[in-house]
Amino acid sequence: MANGDHDSPRRAGGLFLDECSRWQLMMRETHGMGWTRVSTEVVHQGLFLSLFRDFVIRPDGSRGTYEHVAVDDTVRVVALDGQGHVVLVEDDFCLQARRVLHLPGGGTSGQEPCTAARRELAEETGRTASEIRALSIIDPLPGVTTARTHLYLATGLREGPPSREATEAAMQVITMPLSAAVAAVEDGRITEAGSVVGLLLAHRYQKG
């Protein structure tokens, strides 16, 4: 998925965003852990995200505001071939203004995470998997959004043609031993949060 987690919605108009917004509002009736939401307002509603301002009562009883972003959940896929090599993608990221090496993945676009993981793997790399299993779920930016990243391990790979979006025109597939990808995490070449956690978990799974 090109440009971080901003893949194009697979549905017409703003349907994806409307559904995401309704879900976020439902989840934010109270913040929990002493936070209470009194009311909320939409500051900005765009094609890929919404910005909300909540009027809240803080844990100490004082009143204030809390701004946060509503976006779709995302997926990252650790795809391993029969030789223990992992399939990565490298692409131009607009905000980082550099090429970023990361695991295949993107927004769920309203799909179940496992279905979205299979779709993103096929679209970005052309690979399909005979088996896919959940590794974990992470909260990459819990102070900014409730969106979560679902991590999967895919095996039994078959190659085919990718089906990328226009924003992914510069994307390249890179395969390397899983141990080499872990080394890239350790030396700072791979920095995207879901990719870092997914690779480390897959490495532990492979070893044990």
PDB file of N, CA, C and O in Angstrom, residues 64-133:
ATOM      1  N   GLY A  64     -11.639  19.763  29.312  1.00  0.00           N
ATOM      2  CA  GLY A  64     -10.738  20.134  28.233  1.00  0.00           C
ATOM      3  C   GLY A  64     -11.182  19.530  26.930  1.00  0.00           C
ATOM      4  O   GLY A  64     -12.314  19.056  26.805  1.00  0.00           O
ATOM      5  N   THR A  65     -10.300  19.560  25.962  1.00  0.00           N
ATOM      6  CA  THR A  65     -10.583  18.971  24.648  1.00  0.00           C
ATOM      7  C   THR A  65      -9.527  17.934  24.311  1.00  0.00           C
ATOM      8  O   THR A  65      -8.407  17.964  24.842  1.00  0.00           O
ATOM      9  N   TYR A  66      -9.907  17.008  23.452  1.00  0.00           N
ATOM     10  CA  TYR A  66      -9.002  15.948  23.006  1.00  0.00           C
ATOM     11  C   TYR A  66      -9.245  15.732  21.526  1.00  0.00           C
ATOM     12  O   TYR A  66     -10.349  15.360  21.118  1.00  0.00           O
ATOM     13  N   GLU A  67      -8.225  15.995  20.714  1.00  0.00           N
ATOM     14  CA  GLU A  67      -8.337  15.830  19.263  1.00  0.00           C
ATOM     15  C   GLU A  67      -7.740  14.503  18.832  1.00  0.00           C
ATOM     16  O   GLU A  67      -6.683  14.097  19.332  1.00  0.00           O
ATOM     17  N   HIS A  68      -8.406  13.851  17.918  1.00  0.00           N
ATOM     18  CA  HIS A  68      -7.935  12.539  17.466  1.00  0.00           C
ATOM     19  C   HIS A  68      -8.445  12.266  16.053  1.00  0.00           C
ATOM     20  O   HIS A  68      -9.349  12.947  15.557  1.00  0.00           O
ATOM     21  N   VAL A  69      -7.857  11.262  15.433  1.00  0.00           N
ATOM     22  CA  VAL A  69      -8.102  10.948  14.029  1.00  0.00           C
ATOM     23  C   VAL A  69      -8.829   9.606  13.916  1.00  0.00           C
ATOM     24  O   VAL A  69      -8.495   8.646  14.620  1.00  0.00           O
ATOM     25  N   ALA A  70      -9.804   9.541  13.033  1.00  0.00           N
ATOM     26  CA  ALA A  70     -10.489   8.288  12.712  1.00  0.00           C
ATOM     27  C   ALA A  70     -10.045   7.819  11.338  1.00  0.00           C
ATOM     28  O   ALA A  70     -10.244   8.522  10.345  1.00  0.00           O
ATOM     29  N   VAL A  71      -9.412   6.673  11.291  1.00  0.00           N
ATOM     30  CA  VAL A  71      -9.010   6.033  10.044  1.00  0.00           C
ATOM     31  C   VAL A  71      -9.334   4.551  10.148  1.00  0.00           C
ATOM     32  O   VAL A  71      -9.602   4.033  11.237  1.00  0.00           O
ATOM     33  N   ASP A  72      -9.283   3.877   9.023  1.00  0.00           N
ATOM     34  CA  ASP A  72      -9.533   2.443   9.014  1.00  0.00           C
ATOM     35  C   ASP A  72      -8.402   1.700   9.713  1.00  0.00           C
ATOM     36  O   ASP A  72      -7.247   2.155   9.741  1.00  0.00           O
ATOM     37  N   ASP A  73      -8.715   0.527  10.279  1.00  0.00           N
ATOM     38  CA  ASP A  73      -7.671  -0.375  10.739  1.00  0.00           C
ATOM     39  C   ASP A  73      -6.786  -0.770   9.556  1.00  0.00           C
ATOM     40  O   ASP A  73      -7.203  -0.677   8.391  1.00  0.00           O
ATOM     41  N   THR A  74      -5.579  -1.231   9.855  1.00  0.00           N
ATOM     42  CA  THR A  74      -4.655  -1.638   8.813  1.00  0.00           C
ATOM     43  C   THR A  74      -4.177  -3.070   9.063  1.00  0.00           C
ATOM     44  O   THR A  74      -4.381  -3.633  10.143  1.00  0.00           O
ATOM     45  N   VAL A  75      -3.520  -3.627   8.042  1.00  0.00           N
ATOM     46  CA  VAL A  75      -2.939  -4.968   8.145  1.00  0.00           C
ATOM     47  C   VAL A  75      -1.500  -4.925   7.641  1.00  0.00           C
ATOM     48  O   VAL A  75      -1.149  -4.094   6.801  1.00  0.00           O
ATOM     49  N   ARG A  76      -0.680  -5.818   8.178  1.00  0.00           N
ATOM     50  CA  ARG A  76       0.660  -6.073   7.656  1.00  0.00           C
ATOM     51  C   ARG A  76       0.839  -7.595   7.590  1.00  0.00           C
ATOM     52  O   ARG A  76       0.387  -8.316   8.478  1.00  0.00           O
ATOM     53  N   VAL A  77       1.495  -8.049   6.521  1.00  0.00           N
ATOM     54  CA  VAL A  77       1.603  -9.485   6.267  1.00  0.00           C
ATOM     55  C   VAL A  77       3.065  -9.900   6.171  1.00  0.00           C
ATOM     56  O   VAL A  77       3.810  -9.361   5.336  1.00  0.00           O
ATOM     57  N   VAL A  78       3.469 -10.833   7.028  1.00  0.00           N
ATOM     58  CA  VAL A  78       4.782 -11.471   6.912  1.00  0.00           C
ATOM     59  C   VAL A  78       4.595 -12.693   6.018  1.00  0.00           C
ATOM     60  O   VAL A  78       4.069 -13.713   6.454  1.00  0.00           O
ATOM     61  N   ALA A  79       4.997 -12.581   4.759  1.00  0.00           N
ATOM     62  CA  ALA A  79       4.829 -13.667   3.790  1.00  0.00           C
ATOM     63  C   ALA A  79       6.153 -14.408   3.635  1.00  0.00           C
ATOM     64  O   ALA A  79       7.142 -13.832   3.173  1.00  0.00           O
ATOM     65  N   LEU A  80       6.168 -15.673   4.039  1.00  0.00           N
ATOM     66  CA  LEU A  80       7.390 -16.484   4.007  1.00  0.00           C
ATOM     67  C   LEU A  80       7.280 -17.569   2.944  1.00  0.00           C
ATOM     68  O   LEU A  80       6.285 -18.287   2.873  1.00  0.00           O
ATOM     69  N   ASP A  81       8.341 -17.686   2.119  1.00  0.00           N
ATOM     70  CA  ASP A  81       8.362 -18.761   1.126  1.00  0.00           C
ATOM     71  C   ASP A  81       8.971 -20.019   1.732  1.00  0.00           C
ATOM     72  O   ASP A  81       9.334 -20.054   2.917  1.00  0.00           O
ATOM     73  N   GLY A  82       9.095 -21.055   0.921  1.00  0.00           N
ATOM     74  CA  GLY A  82       9.584 -22.334   1.413  1.00  0.00           C
ATOM     75  C   GLY A  82      11.034 -22.335   1.844  1.00  0.00           C
ATOM     76  O   GLY A  82      11.485 -23.243   2.562  1.00  0.00           O
ATOM     77  N   GLN A  83      11.797 -21.325   1.446  1.00  0.00           N
ATOM     78  CA  GLN A  83      13.206 -21.218   1.818  1.00  0.00           C
ATOM     79  C   GLN A  83      13.416 -20.291   3.015  1.00  0.00           C
ATOM     80  O   GLN A  83      14.566 -19.998   3.384  1.00  0.00           O
ATOM     81  N   GLY A  84      12.328 -19.841   3.618  1.00  0.00           N
ATOM     82  CA  GLY A  84      12.456 -18.960   4.776  1.00  0.00           C
ATOM     83  C   GLY A  84      12.747 -17.520   4.418  1.00  0.00           C
ATOM     84  O   GLY A  84      13.204 -16.740   5.264  1.00  0.00           O
ATOM     85  N   HIS A  85      12.488 -17.140   3.154  1.00  0.00           N
ATOM     86  CA  HIS A  85      12.657 -15.753   2.741  1.00  0.00           C
ATOM     87  C   HIS A  85      11.337 -14.998   2.919  1.00  0.00           C
ATOM     88  O   HIS A  85      10.257 -15.551   2.692  1.00  0.00           O
ATOM     89  N   VAL A  86      11.439 -13.739   3.331  1.00  0.00           N
ATOM     90  CA  VAL A  86      10.264 -12.913   3.540  1.00  0.00           C
ATOM     91  C   VAL A  86      10.099 -11.949   2.363  1.00  0.00           C
ATOM     92  O   VAL A  86      11.082 -11.467   1.793  1.00  0.00           O
ATOM     93  N   VAL A  87       8.846 -11.709   2.001  1.00  0.00           N
ATOM     94  CA  VAL A  87       8.525 -10.819   0.884  1.00  0.00           C
ATOM     95  C   VAL A  87       8.249  -9.423   1.445  1.00  0.00           C
ATOM     96  O   VAL A  87       7.302  -9.230   2.211  1.00  0.00           O
ATOM     97  N   LEU A  88       9.070  -8.470   1.045  1.00  0.00           N
ATOM     98  CA  LEU A  88       8.908  -7.075   1.447  1.00  0.00           C
ATOM     99  C   LEU A  88       8.596  -6.220   0.228  1.00  0.00           C
ATOM    100  O   LEU A  88       8.774  -6.670  -0.910  1.00  0.00           O
ATOM    101  N   VAL A  89       8.133  -5.009   0.482  1.00  0.00           N
ATOM    102  CA  VAL A  89       7.951  -4.040  -0.601  1.00  0.00           C
ATOM    103  C   VAL A  89       8.648  -2.741  -0.199  1.00  0.00           C
ATOM    104  O   VAL A  89       8.750  -2.408   0.979  1.00  0.00           O
ATOM    105  N   GLU A  90       9.122  -2.030  -1.208  1.00  0.00           N
ATOM    106  CA  GLU A  90       9.724  -0.722  -0.987  1.00  0.00           C
ATOM    107  C   GLU A  90       9.015   0.278  -1.873  1.00  0.00           C
ATOM    108  O   GLU A  90       8.776   0.015  -3.055  1.00  0.00           O
ATOM    109  N   ASP A  91       8.660   1.430  -1.310  1.00  0.00           N
ATOM    110  CA  ASP A  91       7.859   2.387  -2.065  1.00  0.00           C
ATOM    111  C   ASP A  91       8.179   3.806  -1.621  1.00  0.00           C
ATOM    112  O   ASP A  91       8.747   4.031  -0.541  1.00  0.00           O
ATOM    113  N   ASP A  92       7.806   4.772  -2.456  1.00  0.00           N
ATOM    114  CA  ASP A  92       7.961   6.178  -2.119  1.00  0.00           C
ATOM    115  C   ASP A  92       6.854   6.587  -1.150  1.00  0.00           C
ATOM    116  O   ASP A  92       5.666   6.396  -1.444  1.00  0.00           O
ATOM    117  N   PHE A  93       7.240   7.182  -0.013  1.00  0.00           N
ATOM    118  CA  PHE A  93       6.274   7.683   0.958  1.00  0.00           C
ATOM    119  C   PHE A  93       6.292   9.209   0.913  1.00  0.00           C
ATOM    120  O   PHE A  93       7.349   9.834   1.070  1.00  0.00           O
ATOM    121  N   CYS A  94       5.120   9.781   0.715  1.00  0.00           N
ATOM    122  CA  CYS A  94       5.019  11.223   0.523  1.00  0.00           C
ATOM    123  C   CYS A  94       5.499  12.001   1.748  1.00  0.00           C
ATOM    124  O   CYS A  94       6.333  12.901   1.632  1.00  0.00           O
ATOM    125  N   LEU A  95       4.974  11.697   2.932  1.00  0.00           N
ATOM    126  CA  LEU A  95       5.308  12.478   4.117  1.00  0.00           C
ATOM    127  C   LEU A  95       6.755  12.305   4.542  1.00  0.00           C
ATOM    128  O   LEU A  95       7.404  13.263   4.982  1.00  0.00           O
ATOM    129  N   GLN A  96       7.280  11.094   4.429  1.00  0.00           N
ATOM    130  CA  GLN A  96       8.664  10.847   4.806  1.00  0.00           C
ATOM    131  C   GLN A  96       9.654  11.359   3.761  1.00  0.00           C
ATOM    132  O   GLN A  96      10.846  11.490   4.046  1.00  0.00           O
ATOM    133  N   ALA A  97       9.178  11.600   2.552  1.00  0.00           N
ATOM    134  CA  ALA A  97      10.009  12.083   1.452  1.00  0.00           C
ATOM    135  C   ALA A  97      11.206  11.167   1.216  1.00  0.00           C
ATOM    136  O   ALA A  97      12.333  11.621   0.972  1.00  0.00           O
ATOM    137  N   ARG A  98      10.966   9.878   1.271  1.00  0.00           N
ATOM    138  CA  ARG A  98      12.006   8.887   1.016  1.00  0.00           C
ATOM    139  C   ARG A  98      11.336   7.553   0.691  1.00  0.00           C
ATOM    140  O   ARG A  98      10.127   7.383   0.870  1.00  0.00           O
ATOM    141  N   ARG A  99      12.140   6.616   0.240  1.00  0.00           N
ATOM    142  CA  ARG A  99      11.636   5.263   0.024  1.00  0.00           C
ATOM    143  C   ARG A  99      11.640   4.518   1.350  1.00  0.00           C
ATOM    144  O   ARG A  99      12.571   4.657   2.150  1.00  0.00           O
ATOM    145  N   VAL A 100      10.581   3.748   1.572  1.00  0.00           N
ATOM    146  CA  VAL A 100      10.403   3.033   2.828  1.00  0.00           C
ATOM    147  C   VAL A 100      10.261   1.545   2.529  1.00  0.00           C
ATOM    148  O   VAL A 100       9.456   1.134   1.683  1.00  0.00           O
ATOM    149  N   LEU A 101      11.046   0.739   3.230  1.00  0.00           N
ATOM    150  CA  LEU A 101      10.988  -0.718   3.117  1.00  0.00           C
ATOM    151  C   LEU A 101      10.064  -1.237   4.214  1.00  0.00           C
ATOM    152  O   LEU A 101      10.251  -0.924   5.401  1.00  0.00           O
ATOM    153  N   HIS A 102       9.068  -2.029   3.826  1.00  0.00           N
ATOM    154  CA  HIS A 102       8.082  -2.473   4.812  1.00  0.00           C
ATOM    155  C   HIS A 102       7.395  -3.750   4.343  1.00  0.00           C
ATOM    156  O   HIS A 102       7.550  -4.189   3.190  1.00  0.00           O
ATOM    157  N   LEU A 103       6.608  -4.341   5.224  1.00  0.00           N
ATOM    158  CA  LEU A 103       5.801  -5.502   4.878  1.00  0.00           C
ATOM    159  C   LEU A 103       4.623  -5.083   3.998  1.00  0.00           C
ATOM    160  O   LEU A 103       4.121  -3.966   4.127  1.00  0.00           O
ATOM    161  N   PRO A 104       4.154  -5.977   3.124  1.00  0.00           N
ATOM    162  CA  PRO A 104       2.933  -5.679   2.372  1.00  0.00           C
ATOM    163  C   PRO A 104       1.771  -5.434   3.334  1.00  0.00           C
ATOM    164  O   PRO A 104       1.686  -6.048   4.400  1.00  0.00           O
ATOM    165  N   GLY A 105       0.876  -4.539   2.957  1.00  0.00           N
ATOM    166  CA  GLY A 105      -0.281  -4.276   3.805  1.00  0.00           C
ATOM    167  C   GLY A 105      -0.961  -2.989   3.423  1.00  0.00           C
ATOM    168  O   GLY A 105      -0.542  -2.279   2.511  1.00  0.00           O
ATOM    169  N   GLY A 106      -2.013  -2.670   4.162  1.00  0.00           N
ATOM    170  CA  GLY A 106      -2.764  -1.454   3.894  1.00  0.00           C
ATOM    171  C   GLY A 106      -4.019  -1.408   4.728  1.00  0.00           C
ATOM    172  O   GLY A 106      -4.176  -2.153   5.697  1.00  0.00           O
ATOM    173  N   GLY A 107      -4.924  -0.534   4.356  1.00  0.00           N
ATOM    174  CA  GLY A 107      -6.173  -0.377   5.084  1.00  0.00           C
ATOM    175  C   GLY A 107      -7.126  -1.541   4.853  1.00  0.00           C
ATOM    176  O   GLY A 107      -7.137  -2.162   3.789  1.00  0.00           O
ATOM    177  N   THR A 108      -7.951  -1.820   5.863  1.00  0.00           N
ATOM    178  CA  THR A 108      -8.908  -2.922   5.737  1.00  0.00           C
ATOM    179  C   THR A 108     -10.072  -2.567   4.816  1.00  0.00           C
ATOM    180  O   THR A 108     -10.738  -3.454   4.290  1.00  0.00           O
ATOM    181  N   SER A 109     -10.345  -1.273   4.627  1.00  0.00           N
ATOM    182  CA  SER A 109     -11.425  -0.830   3.722  1.00  0.00           C
ATOM    183  C   SER A 109     -12.745  -1.525   4.009  1.00  0.00           C
ATOM    184  O   SER A 109     -13.487  -1.892   3.108  1.00  0.00           O
ATOM    185  N   GLY A 110     -13.044  -1.728   5.296  1.00  0.00           N
ATOM    186  CA  GLY A 110     -14.307  -2.330   5.689  1.00  0.00           C
ATOM    187  C   GLY A 110     -14.336  -3.843   5.675  1.00  0.00           C
ATOM    188  O   GLY A 110     -15.319  -4.442   6.098  1.00  0.00           O
ATOM    189  N   GLN A 111     -13.271  -4.494   5.202  1.00  0.00           N
ATOM    190  CA  GLN A 111     -13.217  -5.956   5.176  1.00  0.00           C
ATOM    191  C   GLN A 111     -12.755  -6.510   6.523  1.00  0.00           C
ATOM    192  O   GLN A 111     -12.173  -5.798   7.343  1.00  0.00           O
ATOM    193  N   GLU A 112     -13.000  -7.793   6.724  1.00  0.00           N
ATOM    194  CA  GLU A 112     -12.386  -8.469   7.859  1.00  0.00           C
ATOM    195  C   GLU A 112     -10.871  -8.410   7.684  1.00  0.00           C
ATOM    196  O   GLU A 112     -10.365  -8.520   6.556  1.00  0.00           O
ATOM    197  N   PRO A 113     -10.114  -8.228   8.779  1.00  0.00           N
ATOM    198  CA  PRO A 113      -8.667  -8.084   8.656  1.00  0.00           C
ATOM    199  C   PRO A 113      -7.985  -9.207   7.883  1.00  0.00           C
ATOM    200  O   PRO A 113      -7.090  -8.950   7.068  1.00  0.00           O
ATOM    201  N   CYS A 114      -8.395 -10.457   8.109  1.00  0.00           N
ATOM    202  CA  CYS A 114      -7.761 -11.577   7.410  1.00  0.00           C
ATOM    203  C   CYS A 114      -8.006 -11.478   5.904  1.00  0.00           C
ATOM    204  O   CYS A 114      -7.099 -11.728   5.098  1.00  0.00           O
ATOM    205  N   THR A 115      -9.219 -11.113   5.514  1.00  0.00           N
ATOM    206  CA  THR A 115      -9.542 -10.939   4.093  1.00  0.00           C
ATOM    207  C   THR A 115      -8.729  -9.799   3.497  1.00  0.00           C
ATOM    208  O   THR A 115      -8.207  -9.898   2.377  1.00  0.00           O
ATOM    209  N   ALA A 116      -8.627  -8.708   4.247  1.00  0.00           N
ATOM    210  CA  ALA A 116      -7.849  -7.561   3.775  1.00  0.00           C
ATOM    211  C   ALA A 116      -6.373  -7.918   3.637  1.00  0.00           C
ATOM    212  O   ALA A 116      -5.697  -7.454   2.713  1.00  0.00           O
ATOM    213  N   ALA A 117      -5.861  -8.749   4.542  1.00  0.00           N
ATOM    214  CA  ALA A 117      -4.459  -9.157   4.472  1.00  0.00           C
ATOM    215  C   ALA A 117      -4.188  -9.948   3.195  1.00  0.00           C
ATOM    216  O   ALA A 117      -3.181  -9.711   2.504  1.00  0.00           O
ATOM    217  N   ARG A 118      -5.074 -10.867   2.855  1.00  0.00           N
ATOM    218  CA  ARG A 118      -4.912 -11.630   1.609  1.00  0.00           C
ATOM    219  C   ARG A 118      -4.986 -10.700   0.397  1.00  0.00           C
ATOM    220  O   ARG A 118      -4.206 -10.845  -0.551  1.00  0.00           O
ATOM    221  N   ARG A 119      -5.917  -9.756   0.424  1.00  0.00           N
ATOM    222  CA  ARG A 119      -6.075  -8.835  -0.691  1.00  0.00           C
ATOM    223  C   ARG A 119      -4.833  -7.966  -0.875  1.00  0.00           C
ATOM    224  O   ARG A 119      -4.320  -7.829  -1.995  1.00  0.00           O
ATOM    225  N   GLU A 120      -4.343  -7.381   0.201  1.00  0.00           N
ATOM    226  CA  GLU A 120      -3.186  -6.498   0.106  1.00  0.00           C
ATOM    227  C   GLU A 120      -1.933  -7.259  -0.346  1.00  0.00           C
ATOM    228  O   GLU A 120      -1.141  -6.747  -1.140  1.00  0.00           O
ATOM    229  N   LEU A 121      -1.754  -8.468   0.141  1.00  0.00           N
ATOM    230  CA  LEU A 121      -0.602  -9.273  -0.273  1.00  0.00           C
ATOM    231  C   LEU A 121      -0.651  -9.528  -1.777  1.00  0.00           C
ATOM    232  O   LEU A 121       0.373  -9.375  -2.477  1.00  0.00           O
ATOM    233  N   ALA A 122      -1.818  -9.902  -2.287  1.00  0.00           N
ATOM    234  CA  ALA A 122      -1.952 -10.185  -3.716  1.00  0.00           C
ATOM    235  C   ALA A 122      -1.796  -8.921  -4.554  1.00  0.00           C
ATOM    236  O   ALA A 122      -1.120  -8.928  -5.593  1.00  0.00           O
ATOM    237  N   GLU A 123      -2.396  -7.829  -4.111  1.00  0.00           N
ATOM    238  CA  GLU A 123      -2.333  -6.592  -4.893  1.00  0.00           C
ATOM    239  C   GLU A 123      -0.912  -6.053  -4.978  1.00  0.00           C
ATOM    240  O   GLU A 123      -0.470  -5.608  -6.040  1.00  0.00           O
ATOM    241  N   GLU A 124      -0.204  -6.061  -3.869  1.00  0.00           N
ATOM    242  CA  GLU A 124       1.107  -5.425  -3.841  1.00  0.00           C
ATOM    243  C   GLU A 124       2.234  -6.320  -4.337  1.00  0.00           C
ATOM    244  O   GLU A 124       3.206  -5.826  -4.920  1.00  0.00           O
ATOM    245  N   THR A 125       2.134  -7.619  -4.119  1.00  0.00           N
ATOM    246  CA  THR A 125       3.241  -8.515  -4.468  1.00  0.00           C
ATOM    247  C   THR A 125       2.886  -9.564  -5.508  1.00  0.00           C
ATOM    248  O   THR A 125       3.789 -10.214  -6.060  1.00  0.00           O
ATOM    249  N   GLY A 126       1.600  -9.786  -5.758  1.00  0.00           N
ATOM    250  CA  GLY A 126       1.175 -10.853  -6.652  1.00  0.00           C
ATOM    251  C   GLY A 126       1.134 -12.212  -5.988  1.00  0.00           C
ATOM    252  O   GLY A 126       0.714 -13.193  -6.606  1.00  0.00           O
ATOM    253  N   ARG A 127       1.524 -12.287  -4.709  1.00  0.00           N
ATOM    254  CA  ARG A 127       1.527 -13.575  -4.012  1.00  0.00           C
ATOM    255  C   ARG A 127       0.158 -13.884  -3.413  1.00  0.00           C
ATOM    256  O   ARG A 127      -0.516 -13.002  -2.904  1.00  0.00           O
ATOM    257  N   THR A 128      -0.204 -15.171  -3.494  1.00  0.00           N
ATOM    258  CA  THR A 128      -1.345 -15.686  -2.751  1.00  0.00           C
ATOM    259  C   THR A 128      -0.830 -16.740  -1.793  1.00  0.00           C
ATOM    260  O   THR A 128       0.214 -17.370  -2.034  1.00  0.00           O
ATOM    261  N   ALA A 129      -1.516 -16.924  -0.686  1.00  0.00           N
ATOM    262  CA  ALA A 129      -1.061 -17.835   0.364  1.00  0.00           C
ATOM    263  C   ALA A 129      -2.081 -18.940   0.599  1.00  0.00           C
ATOM    264  O   ALA A 129      -3.283 -18.683   0.645  1.00  0.00           O
ATOM    265  N   SER A 130      -1.587 -20.164   0.754  1.00  0.00           N
ATOM    266  CA  SER A 130      -2.490 -21.268   1.073  1.00  0.00           C
ATOM    267  C   SER A 130      -2.881 -21.251   2.547  1.00  0.00           C
ATOM    268  O   SER A 130      -3.912 -21.805   2.923  1.00  0.00           O
ATOM    269  N   GLU A 131      -2.056 -20.615   3.375  1.00  0.00           N
ATOM    270  CA  GLU A 131      -2.354 -20.535   4.805  1.00  0.00           C
ATOM    271  C   GLU A 131      -1.974 -19.158   5.316  1.00  0.00           C
ATOM    272  O   GLU A 131      -0.920 -18.613   4.987  1.00  0.00           O
ATOM    273  N   ILE A 132      -2.857 -18.585   6.122  1.00  0.00           N
ATOM    274  CA  ILE A 132      -2.574 -17.301   6.757  1.00  0.00           C
ATOM    275  C   ILE A 132      -3.090 -17.360   8.187  1.00  0.00           C
ATOM    276  O   ILE A 132      -4.193 -17.836   8.430  1.00  0.00           O
ATOM    277  N   ARG A 133      -2.248 -16.943   9.106  1.00  0.00           N
ATOM    278  CA  ARG A 133      -2.627 -17.007  10.518  1.00  0.00           C
ATOM    279  C   ARG A 133      -2.291 -15.697  11.217  1.00  0.00           C
ATOM    280  O   ARG A 133      -1.356 -15.002  10.842  1.00  0.00           O
TER     281      ARG A 133
END
